[in-house]
């Protein structure tokens, strides 16, 4: 008999609770915080060959207690909202533009890297 998939959210792990034009609502150590889009330092996408070629994005954020990484898979309930808002809130191309690049590259495909000022 197979093992049930484990949801890290049950353990209080860092995860996305919601998303809007104001930012990403993230639960960190059981506390929900709104992380503004300006705190996003990078976004990459990739395809997981182990999960039937599922696309996912990794979002690096600057939280008050340090950098955090958030993973969102294509089957996550927040996926549709995320890909719709990314190109509205950050200089990221719409999904149709980067999906082919993600599928073509064997590793992570960079969608956004915050410019370094100074």
GROMACS .gro file of C-alpha atoms in nm:
model
  118
    1UNK     CA    1   0.000   0.000   0.000
    2UNK     CA    2   0.137   0.344  -0.095
    3UNK     CA    3   0.209   0.616   0.154
    4UNK     CA    4  -0.019   0.921   0.161
    5UNK     CA    5   0.146   1.243   0.035
    6UNK     CA    6   0.266   1.459   0.322
    7UNK     CA    7   0.151   1.821   0.338
    8UNK     CA    8   0.424   2.035   0.499
    9UNK     CA    9   0.161   2.293   0.590
   10UNK     CA   10   0.043   2.057   0.862
   11UNK     CA   11   0.383   2.099   1.030
   12UNK     CA   12   0.368   2.480   1.028
   13UNK     CA   13   0.619   2.497   0.741
   14UNK     CA   14   0.652   2.817   0.542
   15UNK     CA   15   0.386   2.828   0.270
   16UNK     CA   16   0.177   3.067   0.062
   17UNK     CA   17  -0.167   3.137   0.208
   18UNK     CA   18  -0.280   3.380  -0.061
   19UNK     CA   19  -0.169   3.615  -0.333
   20UNK     CA   20  -0.282   3.960  -0.450
   21UNK     CA   21  -0.158   4.271  -0.625
   22UNK     CA   22  -0.030   4.385  -0.281
   23UNK     CA   23   0.199   4.085  -0.242
   24UNK     CA   24   0.220   3.727  -0.124
   25UNK     CA   25   0.053   3.626   0.201
   26UNK     CA   26   0.296   3.380   0.358
   27UNK     CA   27   0.266   3.170   0.670
   28UNK     CA   28   0.604   3.160   0.848
   29UNK     CA   29   0.632   2.970   1.176
   30UNK     CA   30   0.253   2.971   1.208
   31UNK     CA   31   0.223   3.349   1.161
   32UNK     CA   32   0.065   3.494   0.846
   33UNK     CA   33   0.256   3.790   0.694
   34UNK     CA   34   0.207   3.994   0.380
   35UNK     CA   35   0.531   4.003   0.182
   36UNK     CA   36   0.526   4.284  -0.073
   37UNK     CA   37   0.638   4.222  -0.431
   38UNK     CA   38   0.945   4.440  -0.366
   39UNK     CA   39   1.069   4.169  -0.124
   40UNK     CA   40   1.080   3.908  -0.403
   41UNK     CA   41   1.447   3.864  -0.493
   42UNK     CA   42   1.413   3.593  -0.756
   43UNK     CA   43   1.181   3.356  -0.937
   44UNK     CA   44   1.281   3.041  -1.126
   45UNK     CA   45   1.077   2.771  -1.292
   46UNK     CA   46   1.154   2.411  -1.371
   47UNK     CA   47   0.994   2.084  -1.471
   48UNK     CA   48   0.997   1.791  -1.232
   49UNK     CA   49   1.062   1.473  -1.429
   50UNK     CA   50   0.984   1.269  -1.117
   51UNK     CA   51   0.634   1.420  -1.101
   52UNK     CA   52   0.511   1.355  -1.456
   53UNK     CA   53   0.672   1.671  -1.598
   54UNK     CA   54   0.492   1.900  -1.355
   55UNK     CA   55   0.599   2.264  -1.379
   56UNK     CA   56   0.680   2.452  -1.060
   57UNK     CA   57   0.819   2.789  -0.961
   58UNK     CA   58   1.057   2.873  -0.679
   59UNK     CA   59   1.016   3.220  -0.532
   60UNK     CA   60   1.294   3.369  -0.318
   61UNK     CA   61   1.170   3.631  -0.072
   62UNK     CA   62   1.338   3.855   0.180
   63UNK     CA   63   1.148   3.799   0.506
   64UNK     CA   64   1.218   3.986   0.830
   65UNK     CA   65   1.414   3.686   0.959
   66UNK     CA   66   1.611   3.617   0.640
   67UNK     CA   67   1.563   3.480   0.292
   68UNK     CA   68   1.298   3.216   0.238
   69UNK     CA   69   1.213   3.000  -0.063
   70UNK     CA   70   0.859   2.919  -0.162
   71UNK     CA   71   0.776   2.638  -0.405
   72UNK     CA   72   0.451   2.639  -0.598
   73UNK     CA   73   0.363   2.343  -0.819
   74UNK     CA   74   0.131   2.351  -1.114
   75UNK     CA   75  -0.128   2.147  -0.920
   76UNK     CA   76  -0.126   2.386  -0.622
   77UNK     CA   77  -0.458   2.571  -0.576
   78UNK     CA   78  -0.269   2.906  -0.582
   79UNK     CA   79  -0.101   2.832  -0.921
   80UNK     CA   80  -0.354   3.005  -1.148
   81UNK     CA   81  -0.362   3.324  -0.941
   82UNK     CA   82   0.017   3.325  -0.916
   83UNK     CA   83   0.087   3.299  -1.288
   84UNK     CA   84  -0.183   3.557  -1.364
   85UNK     CA   85  -0.036   3.811  -1.119
   86UNK     CA   86   0.337   3.755  -1.175
   87UNK     CA   87   0.359   3.954  -1.496
   88UNK     CA   88   0.133   4.227  -1.357
   89UNK     CA   89   0.336   4.281  -1.038
   90UNK     CA   90   0.693   4.204  -1.153
   91UNK     CA   91   0.878   4.225  -1.485
   92UNK     CA   92   0.800   3.860  -1.567
   93UNK     CA   93   0.661   3.750  -1.902
   94UNK     CA   94   0.316   3.586  -1.908
   95UNK     CA   95   0.305   3.207  -1.866
   96UNK     CA   96   0.265   3.144  -2.238
   97UNK     CA   97   0.600   3.313  -2.302
   98UNK     CA   98   0.810   3.126  -2.044
   99UNK     CA   99   0.644   2.783  -2.040
  100UNK     CA  100   0.829   2.674  -2.355
  101UNK     CA  101   1.163   2.786  -2.209
  102UNK     CA  102   1.096   2.595  -1.889
  103UNK     CA  103   1.019   2.278  -2.083
  104UNK     CA  104   1.326   2.318  -2.307
  105UNK     CA  105   1.591   2.368  -2.034
  106UNK     CA  106   1.702   2.071  -1.822
  107UNK     CA  107   1.752   2.285  -1.509
  108UNK     CA  108   1.595   2.590  -1.353
  109UNK     CA  109   1.485   2.869  -1.586
  110UNK     CA  110   1.521   3.218  -1.436
  111UNK     CA  111   1.207   3.427  -1.472
  112UNK     CA  112   1.308   3.719  -1.251
  113UNK     CA  113   1.609   3.841  -1.058
  114UNK     CA  114   1.578   4.164  -0.863
  115UNK     CA  115   1.825   4.421  -0.996
  116UNK     CA  116   2.113   4.506  -0.765
  117UNK     CA  117   2.120   4.880  -0.703
  118UNK     CA  118   2.437   5.064  -0.618
   0.00000   0.00000   0.00000
